[in-house]
Amino acid sequence: MRIFLRRCLGLGILAFALASCIVVDDFGGYWEKGFIDNCVNDIVMSSHDYARPRSASTKPLLMRSLRVGKHTLLMIREDMKSKGGNLMRYKIENGEYVSYRLNESKREDFLRDYPDSMVVLTTETASIPVLNPESLMLISNVADDESYWVESHRENYNPSHRTDCIQTLY
């Protein structure tokens, strides 16, 4: 449990998403399949900059988006040496970035509905050992059920009209 909490806090994911951080021990080959959305990366970085110490050694987080079914996930890790990191669900809707956290009241339902899943649940987090076709299918199934998610954060996706941002089509 402490390892999961430390990993979530160490990555500095949005403070409001920490209660239901999805920790992934190994992104497998999916890190390379992800794409960079500069607007989403800027939003996430600026949303938690206040929590990161300001120093010359502070490195930006590494982030890549990944399409899973009809959903988009953000893979976040501290450095290229790390095999895993954290996973966040988000979408771009009507020009706004919307992030989600897991609905904590659905823990019992999840355990009942997915008794053989590889997910490890604690009171602070959900953990997935490795992203693979099986775990991505599970994530997609859970993402399809809106009752498992609570909106966490919403803001303008690209207020400065940058041309290097990806407007994900849904």
CSV table of N, CA and C in Angstrom, one decimal:
chain,number,residue,atom,x,y,z
A,1,MET,N,0.8,-1.2,0.0
A,1,MET,CA,0.0,0.0,0.0
A,1,MET,C,0.9,1.3,0.0
A,2,ARG,N,1.9,1.3,0.8
A,2,ARG,CA,2.8,2.5,0.8
A,2,ARG,C,3.5,2.7,-0.5
A,3,ILE,N,3.8,1.6,-1.1
A,3,ILE,CA,4.5,1.7,-2.4
A,3,ILE,C,3.6,2.4,-3.4
A,4,PHE,N,2.3,2.0,-3.5
A,4,PHE,CA,1.4,2.6,-4.4
A,4,PHE,C,1.2,4.1,-4.1
A,5,LEU,N,1.0,4.4,-2.8
A,5,LEU,CA,0.8,5.8,-2.4
A,5,LEU,C,2.0,6.6,-2.8
A,6,ARG,N,3.2,6.1,-2.4
A,6,ARG,CA,4.5,6.8,-2.7
A,6,ARG,C,4.6,7.0,-4.2
A,7,ARG,N,4.3,6.0,-5.0
A,7,ARG,CA,4.4,6.2,-6.5
A,7,ARG,C,3.4,7.3,-7.0
A,8,CYS,N,2.2,7.3,-6.5
A,8,CYS,CA,1.2,8.3,-6.9
A,8,CYS,C,1.7,9.7,-6.5
A,9,LEU,N,2.1,9.8,-5.2
A,9,LEU,CA,2.6,11.1,-4.8
A,9,LEU,C,3.9,11.5,-5.5
A,10,GLY,N,4.8,10.6,-5.7
A,10,GLY,CA,6.1,10.8,-6.3
A,10,GLY,C,5.9,11.4,-7.7
A,11,LEU,N,4.9,10.9,-8.4
A,11,LEU,CA,4.6,11.4,-9.8
A,11,LEU,C,3.9,12.7,-9.8
A,12,GLY,N,3.4,13.1,-8.7
A,12,GLY,CA,2.7,14.4,-8.6
A,12,GLY,C,1.5,14.5,-9.5
A,13,ILE,N,0.8,13.4,-9.7
A,13,ILE,CA,-0.5,13.5,-10.5
A,13,ILE,C,-1.4,14.5,-9.8
A,14,LEU,N,-2.3,15.0,-10.5
A,14,LEU,CA,-3.2,16.0,-10.0
A,14,LEU,C,-3.7,15.7,-8.6
A,15,ALA,N,-3.6,16.6,-7.8
A,15,ALA,CA,-4.0,16.4,-6.4
A,15,ALA,C,-5.4,15.8,-6.2
A,16,PHE,N,-6.3,16.3,-7.0
A,16,PHE,CA,-7.7,15.9,-6.9
A,16,PHE,C,-7.9,14.5,-7.5
A,17,ALA,N,-6.9,13.9,-8.1
A,17,ALA,CA,-7.0,12.5,-8.7
A,17,ALA,C,-6.3,11.5,-7.8
A,18,LEU,N,-5.6,11.9,-6.8
A,18,LEU,CA,-4.8,11.0,-6.1
A,18,LEU,C,-5.6,9.9,-5.4
A,19,ALA,N,-6.8,10.2,-5.0
A,19,ALA,CA,-7.6,9.3,-4.2
A,19,ALA,C,-7.9,8.0,-5.0
A,20,SER,N,-7.8,8.1,-6.3
A,20,SER,CA,-8.1,6.9,-7.1
A,20,SER,C,-7.1,6.8,-8.3
A,21,CYS,N,-5.9,7.0,-8.0
A,21,CYS,CA,-4.8,6.8,-8.9
A,21,CYS,C,-4.8,5.4,-9.5
A,22,ILE,N,-4.6,5.2,-10.8
A,22,ILE,CA,-4.4,3.9,-11.3
A,22,ILE,C,-2.9,3.7,-11.6
A,23,VAL,N,-2.3,2.9,-10.8
A,23,VAL,CA,-0.9,2.6,-10.9
A,23,VAL,C,-0.7,1.5,-11.9
A,24,VAL,N,0.3,1.6,-12.8
A,24,VAL,CA,0.6,0.6,-13.8
A,24,VAL,C,2.1,0.3,-13.5
A,25,ASP,N,2.4,-1.0,-13.2
A,25,ASP,CA,3.8,-1.4,-13.0
A,25,ASP,C,4.6,-1.4,-14.2
A,26,ASP,N,4.0,-1.7,-15.4
A,26,ASP,CA,4.7,-1.9,-16.6
A,26,ASP,C,3.7,-1.5,-17.8
A,27,PHE,N,4.1,-0.5,-18.5
A,27,PHE,CA,3.2,-0.1,-19.7
A,27,PHE,C,3.4,-1.0,-20.8
A,28,GLY,N,4.4,-2.0,-20.7
A,28,GLY,CA,4.6,-2.9,-21.8
A,28,GLY,C,5.0,-2.2,-23.1
A,29,GLY,N,4.5,-2.6,-24.2
A,29,GLY,CA,4.8,-2.0,-25.5
A,29,GLY,C,3.8,-0.8,-25.8
A,30,TYR,N,2.9,-0.6,-24.9
A,30,TYR,CA,1.9,0.5,-25.1
A,30,TYR,C,2.5,1.9,-25.0
A,31,TRP,N,3.6,2.1,-24.3
A,31,TRP,CA,4.2,3.4,-24.2
A,31,TRP,C,4.5,3.9,-25.6
A,32,GLU,N,5.1,3.0,-26.4
A,32,GLU,CA,5.5,3.4,-27.7
A,32,GLU,C,4.3,3.6,-28.7
A,33,LYS,N,3.2,3.0,-28.4
A,33,LYS,CA,2.0,3.1,-29.2
A,33,LYS,C,1.2,4.4,-28.8
A,34,GLY,N,1.6,5.0,-27.8
A,34,GLY,CA,0.9,6.3,-27.4
A,34,GLY,C,1.4,7.4,-28.2
A,35,PHE,N,0.6,8.5,-28.1
A,35,PHE,CA,0.9,9.7,-28.9
A,35,PHE,C,1.0,10.9,-27.9
A,36,ILE,N,1.6,11.9,-28.4
A,36,ILE,CA,1.8,13.1,-27.5
A,36,ILE,C,0.8,14.2,-27.9
A,37,ASP,N,0.0,14.6,-26.9
A,37,ASP,CA,-1.0,15.7,-27.1
A,37,ASP,C,-0.4,16.8,-26.3
A,38,ASN,N,0.2,17.8,-26.9
A,38,ASN,CA,0.8,18.9,-26.2
A,38,ASN,C,-0.1,19.7,-25.3
A,39,CYS,N,-1.3,19.9,-25.7
A,39,CYS,CA,-2.3,20.6,-24.9
A,39,CYS,C,-2.6,19.9,-23.6
A,40,VAL,N,-2.9,18.6,-23.7
A,40,VAL,CA,-3.2,17.8,-22.6
A,40,VAL,C,-2.0,17.7,-21.6
A,41,ASN,N,-0.8,17.5,-22.2
A,41,ASN,CA,0.4,17.5,-21.3
A,41,ASN,C,0.6,18.8,-20.6
A,42,ASP,N,0.4,19.9,-21.3
A,42,ASP,CA,0.5,21.2,-20.6
A,42,ASP,C,-0.5,21.4,-19.5
A,43,ILE,N,-1.8,21.0,-19.7
A,43,ILE,CA,-2.8,21.1,-18.7
A,43,ILE,C,-2.4,20.3,-17.5
A,44,VAL,N,-2.0,19.1,-17.7
A,44,VAL,CA,-1.6,18.2,-16.5
A,44,VAL,C,-0.4,18.8,-15.8
A,45,MET,N,0.6,19.2,-16.5
A,45,MET,CA,1.8,19.8,-15.9
A,45,MET,C,1.4,21.0,-15.1
A,46,SER,N,0.6,21.9,-15.7
A,46,SER,CA,0.3,23.2,-15.0
A,46,SER,C,-0.6,22.9,-13.8
A,47,SER,N,-1.4,21.9,-13.9
A,47,SER,CA,-2.4,21.6,-12.8
A,47,SER,C,-1.7,21.1,-11.5
A,48,HIS,N,-0.5,20.6,-11.6
A,48,HIS,CA,0.2,20.1,-10.4
A,48,HIS,C,1.5,20.8,-10.2
A,49,ASP,N,1.9,21.8,-11.0
A,49,ASP,CA,3.2,22.5,-10.8
A,49,ASP,C,3.3,23.0,-9.4
A,50,TYR,N,2.2,23.5,-8.8
A,50,TYR,CA,2.3,24.1,-7.4
A,50,TYR,C,2.8,23.1,-6.4
A,51,ALA,N,2.6,21.8,-6.7
A,51,ALA,CA,3.0,20.7,-5.7
A,51,ALA,C,4.4,20.3,-5.9
A,52,ARG,N,5.0,20.6,-7.1
A,52,ARG,CA,6.4,20.1,-7.3
A,52,ARG,C,7.4,21.2,-6.9
A,53,PRO,N,8.5,20.8,-6.2
A,53,PRO,CA,9.5,21.7,-5.8
A,53,PRO,C,10.1,22.4,-7.0
A,54,ARG,N,10.4,23.7,-6.9
A,54,ARG,CA,11.1,24.4,-8.0
A,54,ARG,C,12.6,24.3,-7.8
A,55,SER,N,13.2,23.6,-8.7
A,55,SER,CA,14.7,23.5,-8.6
A,55,SER,C,15.2,23.2,-10.0
A,56,ALA,N,16.5,23.4,-10.2
A,56,ALA,CA,17.1,23.1,-11.5
A,56,ALA,C,17.0,21.6,-11.8
A,57,SER,N,16.9,20.7,-10.8
A,57,SER,CA,16.8,19.3,-11.0
A,57,SER,C,15.4,18.8,-11.3
A,58,THR,N,14.4,19.6,-11.2
A,58,THR,CA,13.1,19.2,-11.5
A,58,THR,C,12.9,18.9,-12.9
A,59,LYS,N,12.5,17.7,-13.3
A,59,LYS,CA,12.3,17.3,-14.6
A,59,LYS,C,10.8,17.2,-14.9
A,60,PRO,N,10.4,17.5,-16.1
A,60,PRO,CA,9.0,17.4,-16.4
A,60,PRO,C,8.6,15.9,-16.5
A,61,LEU,N,7.3,15.6,-16.2
A,61,LEU,CA,6.8,14.3,-16.4
A,61,LEU,C,6.8,13.9,-17.8
A,62,LEU,N,6.9,12.6,-18.1
A,62,LEU,CA,6.7,12.1,-19.5
A,62,LEU,C,5.3,11.6,-19.6
A,63,MET,N,4.6,12.1,-20.7
A,63,MET,CA,3.2,11.7,-20.8
A,63,MET,C,2.9,11.4,-22.3
A,64,ARG,N,2.1,10.3,-22.4
A,64,ARG,CA,1.6,9.9,-23.8
A,64,ARG,C,0.2,9.5,-23.6
A,65,SER,N,-0.6,9.9,-24.6
A,65,SER,CA,-2.0,9.5,-24.6
A,65,SER,C,-2.1,8.2,-25.4
A,66,LEU,N,-3.2,7.4,-25.0
A,66,LEU,CA,-3.4,6.1,-25.6
A,66,LEU,C,-4.9,5.9,-25.8
A,67,ARG,N,-5.3,5.6,-27.1
A,67,ARG,CA,-6.7,5.3,-27.4
A,67,ARG,C,-7.0,3.8,-27.0
A,68,VAL,N,-8.0,3.6,-26.2
A,68,VAL,CA,-8.4,2.3,-25.8
A,68,VAL,C,-9.9,2.2,-26.1
A,69,GLY,N,-10.3,1.5,-27.1
A,69,GLY,CA,-11.7,1.5,-27.5
A,69,GLY,C,-12.1,2.9,-27.9
A,70,LYS,N,-13.2,3.4,-27.3
A,70,LYS,CA,-13.6,4.8,-27.6
A,70,LYS,C,-13.1,5.8,-26.5
A,71,HIS,N,-12.1,5.4,-25.8
A,71,HIS,CA,-11.7,6.2,-24.7
A,71,HIS,C,-10.2,6.6,-24.8
A,72,THR,N,-9.8,7.7,-24.1
A,72,THR,CA,-8.4,8.1,-24.2
A,72,THR,C,-7.8,8.0,-22.7
A,73,LEU,N,-6.7,7.5,-22.6
A,73,LEU,CA,-6.0,7.4,-21.3
A,73,LEU,C,-4.7,8.1,-21.4
A,74,LEU,N,-4.2,8.7,-20.4
A,74,LEU,CA,-2.9,9.4,-20.3
A,74,LEU,C,-2.0,8.5,-19.5
A,75,MET,N,-0.9,8.1,-20.1
A,75,MET,CA,0.1,7.3,-19.4
A,75,MET,C,1.2,8.4,-18.9
A,76,ILE,N,1.5,8.3,-17.6
A,76,ILE,CA,2.4,9.3,-17.1
A,76,ILE,C,3.5,8.5,-16.3
A,77,ARG,N,4.8,8.9,-16.6
A,77,ARG,CA,5.9,8.4,-15.8
A,77,ARG,C,6.9,9.4,-15.6
A,78,GLU,N,7.8,9.2,-14.6
A,78,GLU,CA,8.8,10.2,-14.2
A,78,GLU,C,10.0,10.3,-15.2
A,79,ASP,N,10.4,9.1,-15.7
A,79,ASP,CA,11.6,9.1,-16.5
A,79,ASP,C,11.5,7.9,-17.5
A,80,MET,N,12.4,7.9,-18.4
A,80,MET,CA,12.4,6.8,-19.4
A,80,MET,C,12.9,5.5,-18.9
A,81,LYS,N,13.5,5.5,-17.7
A,81,LYS,CA,14.0,4.3,-17.1
A,81,LYS,C,12.8,3.5,-16.4
A,82,SER,N,11.8,4.2,-16.1
A,82,SER,CA,10.6,3.6,-15.4
A,82,SER,C,9.8,2.8,-16.5
A,83,LYS,N,9.4,1.6,-16.1
A,83,LYS,CA,8.6,0.8,-16.9
A,83,LYS,C,7.1,1.2,-16.9
A,84,GLY,N,6.8,1.7,-15.7
A,84,GLY,CA,5.4,2.0,-15.5
A,84,GLY,C,5.2,3.4,-15.0
A,85,GLY,N,4.0,3.6,-14.4
A,85,GLY,CA,3.7,5.0,-13.9
A,85,GLY,C,2.2,5.0,-13.6
A,86,ASN,N,1.5,6.1,-13.9
A,86,ASN,CA,0.1,6.2,-13.6
A,86,ASN,C,-0.7,6.3,-14.9
A,87,LEU,N,-2.0,6.1,-14.8
A,87,LEU,CA,-2.9,6.1,-15.9
A,87,LEU,C,-4.1,6.9,-15.5
A,88,MET,N,-4.5,7.8,-16.4
A,88,MET,CA,-5.7,8.7,-16.1
A,88,MET,C,-6.6,8.6,-17.3
A,89,ARG,N,-7.9,8.6,-17.1
A,89,ARG,CA,-8.8,8.6,-18.2
A,89,ARG,C,-9.2,10.1,-18.4
A,90,TYR,N,-9.3,10.5,-19.7
A,90,TYR,CA,-9.7,11.8,-20.0
A,90,TYR,C,-10.4,11.8,-21.4
A,91,LYS,N,-11.1,13.0,-21.7
A,91,LYS,CA,-11.6,13.1,-23.0
A,91,LYS,C,-11.6,14.6,-23.3
A,92,ILE,N,-11.7,14.9,-24.6
A,92,ILE,CA,-11.9,16.3,-25.1
A,92,ILE,C,-13.3,16.4,-25.6
A,93,GLU,N,-14.0,17.3,-25.0
A,93,GLU,CA,-15.5,17.4,-25.2
A,93,GLU,C,-15.8,18.9,-25.4
A,94,ASN,N,-16.4,19.3,-26.5
A,94,ASN,CA,-16.8,20.7,-26.8
A,94,ASN,C,-15.7,21.7,-26.4
A,95,GLY,N,-14.5,21.3,-26.9
A,95,GLY,CA,-13.3,22.2,-26.7
A,95,GLY,C,-12.8,22.2,-25.2
A,96,GLU,N,-13.2,21.3,-24.4
A,96,GLU,CA,-12.7,21.2,-23.0
A,96,GLU,C,-12.0,19.9,-22.8
A,97,TYR,N,-11.0,20.0,-22.0
A,97,TYR,CA,-10.3,18.8,-21.4
A,97,TYR,C,-11.1,18.4,-20.2
A,98,VAL,N,-11.5,17.1,-20.1
A,98,VAL,CA,-12.2,16.6,-19.0
A,98,VAL,C,-11.5,15.4,-18.5
A,99,SER,N,-11.0,15.4,-17.2
A,99,SER,CA,-10.4,14.2,-16.6
A,99,SER,C,-11.3,13.6,-15.6
A,100,TYR,N,-11.1,12.3,-15.4
A,100,TYR,CA,-12.0,11.5,-14.6
A,100,TYR,C,-11.1,10.7,-13.5
A,101,ARG,N,-11.8,10.5,-12.4
A,101,ARG,CA,-11.2,9.6,-11.4
A,101,ARG,C,-12.2,8.4,-11.2
A,102,LEU,N,-11.7,7.4,-10.7
A,102,LEU,CA,-12.6,6.2,-10.4
A,102,LEU,C,-13.6,6.6,-9.3
A,103,ASN,N,-14.8,6.1,-9.4
A,103,ASN,CA,-15.8,6.3,-8.4
A,103,ASN,C,-15.5,5.3,-7.3
A,104,GLU,N,-15.1,5.9,-6.2
A,104,GLU,CA,-14.7,5.0,-5.0
A,104,GLU,C,-15.9,4.2,-4.5
A,105,SER,N,-17.1,4.6,-4.7
A,105,SER,CA,-18.2,3.8,-4.2
A,105,SER,C,-18.5,2.5,-5.1
A,106,LYS,N,-17.7,2.4,-6.2
A,106,LYS,CA,-17.9,1.2,-7.0
A,106,LYS,C,-16.9,0.1,-6.8
A,107,ARG,N,-16.2,0.2,-5.7
A,107,ARG,CA,-15.2,-0.9,-5.4
A,107,ARG,C,-15.8,-2.2,-5.3
A,108,GLU,N,-16.8,-2.3,-4.5
A,108,GLU,CA,-17.5,-3.6,-4.3
A,108,GLU,C,-18.1,-4.1,-5.5
A,109,ASP,N,-18.7,-3.2,-6.3
A,109,ASP,CA,-19.3,-3.7,-7.6
A,109,ASP,C,-18.2,-4.2,-8.5
A,110,PHE,N,-17.0,-3.5,-8.5
A,110,PHE,CA,-15.9,-4.0,-9.4
A,110,PHE,C,-15.5,-5.4,-9.0
A,111,LEU,N,-15.3,-5.6,-7.7
A,111,LEU,CA,-14.9,-6.9,-7.2
A,111,LEU,C,-15.9,-8.0,-7.5
A,112,ARG,N,-17.2,-7.6,-7.5
A,112,ARG,CA,-18.2,-8.6,-7.9
A,112,ARG,C,-18.2,-8.8,-9.4
A,113,ASP,N,-18.1,-7.7,-10.2
A,113,ASP,CA,-18.3,-7.8,-11.6
A,113,ASP,C,-17.0,-8.4,-12.3
A,114,TYR,N,-15.9,-8.2,-11.7
A,114,TYR,CA,-14.6,-8.6,-12.3
A,114,TYR,C,-13.8,-9.4,-11.3
A,115,PRO,N,-14.3,-10.5,-10.8
A,115,PRO,CA,-13.6,-11.2,-9.7
A,115,PRO,C,-12.2,-11.8,-10.1
A,116,ASP,N,-12.0,-12.1,-11.3
A,116,ASP,CA,-10.8,-12.7,-11.8
A,116,ASP,C,-9.8,-11.7,-12.4
A,117,SER,N,-10.1,-10.4,-12.2
A,117,SER,CA,-9.2,-9.4,-12.9
A,117,SER,C,-7.8,-9.4,-12.2
A,118,MET,N,-6.9,-8.8,-12.9
A,118,MET,CA,-5.5,-8.7,-12.3
A,118,MET,C,-5.3,-7.4,-11.5
A,119,VAL,N,-6.4,-6.7,-11.4
A,119,VAL,CA,-6.3,-5.4,-10.7
A,119,VAL,C,-6.3,-5.6,-9.2
A,120,VAL,N,-5.3,-4.9,-8.5
A,120,VAL,CA,-5.2,-4.9,-7.1
A,120,VAL,C,-5.8,-3.6,-6.6
A,121,LEU,N,-6.8,-3.7,-5.7
A,121,LEU,CA,-7.5,-2.5,-5.2
A,121,LEU,C,-7.0,-2.3,-3.7
A,122,THR,N,-6.7,-1.1,-3.4
A,122,THR,CA,-6.5,-0.7,-2.0
A,122,THR,C,-7.4,0.5,-1.7
A,123,THR,N,-7.4,1.0,-0.5
A,123,THR,CA,-8.3,2.2,-0.3
A,123,THR,C,-7.8,3.4,-1.0
A,124,GLU,N,-6.6,3.5,-1.4
A,124,GLU,CA,-6.0,4.7,-2.1
A,124,GLU,C,-6.0,4.5,-3.6
A,125,THR,N,-5.9,3.3,-4.1
A,125,THR,CA,-5.5,3.2,-5.5
A,125,THR,C,-6.0,1.9,-6.1
A,126,ALA,N,-5.9,1.8,-7.4
A,126,ALA,CA,-6.0,0.6,-8.2
A,126,ALA,C,-4.7,0.4,-8.9
A,127,SER,N,-4.2,-0.9,-8.9
A,127,SER,CA,-3.0,-1.2,-9.5
A,127,SER,C,-3.1,-2.3,-10.5
A,128,ILE,N,-2.4,-2.1,-11.7
A,128,ILE,CA,-2.4,-3.1,-12.8
A,128,ILE,C,-1.0,-3.5,-13.0
A,129,PRO,N,-0.7,-4.8,-12.9
A,129,PRO,CA,0.7,-5.2,-13.1
A,129,PRO,C,1.3,-4.8,-14.4
A,130,VAL,N,0.6,-5.1,-15.5
A,130,VAL,CA,1.1,-4.8,-16.9
A,130,VAL,C,0.0,-4.4,-17.8
A,131,LEU,N,0.2,-3.5,-18.7
A,131,LEU,CA,-0.7,-3.2,-19.8
A,131,LEU,C,-0.5,-4.2,-20.8
A,132,ASN,N,-1.5,-5.0,-21.1
A,132,ASN,CA,-1.5,-6.0,-22.2
A,132,ASN,C,-2.9,-6.1,-22.7
A,133,PRO,N,-3.2,-6.8,-23.8
A,133,PRO,CA,-4.5,-6.9,-24.3
A,133,PRO,C,-5.6,-7.2,-23.3
A,134,GLU,N,-5.3,-8.1,-22.4
A,134,GLU,CA,-6.3,-8.4,-21.4
A,134,GLU,C,-6.6,-7.3,-20.4
A,135,SER,N,-5.6,-6.6,-19.9
A,135,SER,CA,-5.9,-5.5,-19.0
A,135,SER,C,-6.5,-4.3,-19.8
A,136,LEU,N,-6.1,-4.1,-21.0
A,136,LEU,CA,-6.7,-3.0,-21.8
A,136,LEU,C,-8.2,-3.3,-22.1
A,137,MET,N,-8.6,-4.5,-22.3
A,137,MET,CA,-10.0,-4.9,-22.5
A,137,MET,C,-10.8,-4.6,-21.2
A,138,LEU,N,-10.2,-4.9,-20.1
A,138,LEU,CA,-10.8,-4.6,-18.8
A,138,LEU,C,-11.0,-3.1,-18.6
A,139,ILE,N,-10.0,-2.4,-18.9
A,139,ILE,CA,-10.0,-0.9,-18.8
A,139,ILE,C,-11.1,-0.4,-19.7
A,140,SER,N,-11.2,-0.9,-20.9
A,140,SER,CA,-12.2,-0.4,-21.9
A,140,SER,C,-13.6,-0.7,-21.4
A,141,ASN,N,-13.8,-1.9,-20.9
A,141,ASN,CA,-15.1,-2.3,-20.3
A,141,ASN,C,-15.5,-1.4,-19.2
A,142,VAL,N,-14.6,-1.2,-18.3
A,142,VAL,CA,-14.9,-0.3,-17.1
A,142,VAL,C,-15.1,1.1,-17.6
A,143,ALA,N,-14.4,1.6,-18.6
A,143,ALA,CA,-14.5,3.0,-19.1
A,143,ALA,C,-15.9,3.1,-19.8
A,144,ASP,N,-16.4,2.0,-20.4
A,144,ASP,CA,-17.7,2.1,-21.0
A,144,ASP,C,-18.9,2.3,-20.0
A,145,ASP,N,-18.6,2.0,-18.8
A,145,ASP,CA,-19.7,2.1,-17.8
A,145,ASP,C,-19.4,3.4,-17.0
A,146,GLU,N,-20.2,4.4,-17.3
A,146,GLU,CA,-20.0,5.8,-16.8
A,146,GLU,C,-20.1,5.8,-15.2
A,147,SER,N,-20.8,4.8,-14.7
A,147,SER,CA,-21.0,4.8,-13.2
A,147,SER,C,-19.7,4.5,-12.5
A,148,TYR,N,-18.7,4.0,-13.2
A,148,TYR,CA,-17.4,3.8,-12.5
A,148,TYR,C,-16.6,5.1,-12.4
A,149,TRP,N,-17.0,6.2,-13.0
A,149,TRP,CA,-16.2,7.3,-13.1
A,149,TRP,C,-16.9,8.6,-12.6
A,150,VAL,N,-16.0,9.5,-12.1
A,150,VAL,CA,-16.5,10.8,-11.6
A,150,VAL,C,-15.6,11.8,-12.2
A,151,GLU,N,-16.3,12.9,-12.7
A,151,GLU,CA,-15.5,14.0,-13.3
A,151,GLU,C,-14.6,14.6,-12.3
A,152,SER,N,-13.3,14.7,-12.6
A,152,SER,CA,-12.3,15.2,-11.7
A,152,SER,C,-11.9,16.7,-12.0
A,153,HIS,N,-11.8,17.0,-13.2
A,153,HIS,CA,-11.2,18.3,-13.6
A,153,HIS,C,-11.7,18.7,-15.0
A,154,ARG,N,-12.0,20.0,-15.2
A,154,ARG,CA,-12.4,20.4,-16.6
A,154,ARG,C,-11.8,21.8,-16.8
A,155,GLU,N,-11.3,22.0,-18.0
A,155,GLU,CA,-10.8,23.3,-18.4
A,155,GLU,C,-10.7,23.4,-19.9
A,156,ASN,N,-10.5,24.6,-20.4
A,156,ASN,CA,-10.3,24.8,-21.9
A,156,ASN,C,-9.2,23.9,-22.4
A,157,TYR,N,-9.4,23.2,-23.5
A,157,TYR,CA,-8.4,22.3,-24.1
A,157,TYR,C,-7.3,23.1,-24.7
A,158,ASN,N,-7.6,24.1,-25.6
A,158,ASN,CA,-6.6,24.8,-26.3
A,158,ASN,C,-6.9,26.2,-26.5
A,159,PRO,N,-6.9,27.0,-25.3
A,159,PRO,CA,-7.3,28.4,-25.4
A,159,PRO,C,-6.4,29.3,-26.2
A,160,SER,N,-5.1,28.9,-26.4
A,160,SER,CA,-4.2,29.7,-27.2
A,160,SER,C,-4.2,29.3,-28.7
A,161,HIS,N,-5.0,28.3,-29.0
A,161,HIS,CA,-5.1,27.9,-30.4
A,161,HIS,C,-3.8,27.4,-31.0
A,162,ARG,N,-3.1,26.6,-30.2
A,162,ARG,CA,-1.9,26.0,-30.7
A,162,ARG,C,-2.1,25.0,-31.8
A,163,THR,N,-1.2,25.0,-32.7
A,163,THR,CA,-1.4,24.0,-33.9
A,163,THR,C,-0.8,22.7,-33.6
A,164,ASP,N,0.0,22.5,-32.5
A,164,ASP,CA,0.6,21.2,-32.2
A,164,ASP,C,-0.2,20.4,-31.2
A,165,CYS,N,-1.4,20.7,-31.0
A,165,CYS,CA,-2.3,19.9,-30.2
A,165,CYS,C,-3.2,19.0,-31.0
A,166,ILE,N,-3.5,17.9,-30.4
A,166,ILE,CA,-4.4,17.0,-31.1
A,166,ILE,C,-5.8,17.1,-30.6
A,167,GLN,N,-6.7,17.4,-31.4
A,167,GLN,CA,-8.1,17.4,-31.0
A,167,GLN,C,-8.6,16.0,-31.3
A,168,THR,N,-8.7,15.2,-30.3
A,168,THR,CA,-9.2,13.8,-30.4
A,168,THR,C,-10.7,13.8,-30.8
A,169,LEU,N,-11.0,13.1,-31.9
A,169,LEU,CA,-12.3,13.1,-32.3
A,169,LEU,C,-13.1,11.9,-31.7
A,170,TYR,N,-14.3,12.1,-31.2
A,170,TYR,CA,-15.0,11.1,-30.5
A,170,TYR,C,-16.3,10.8,-31.4
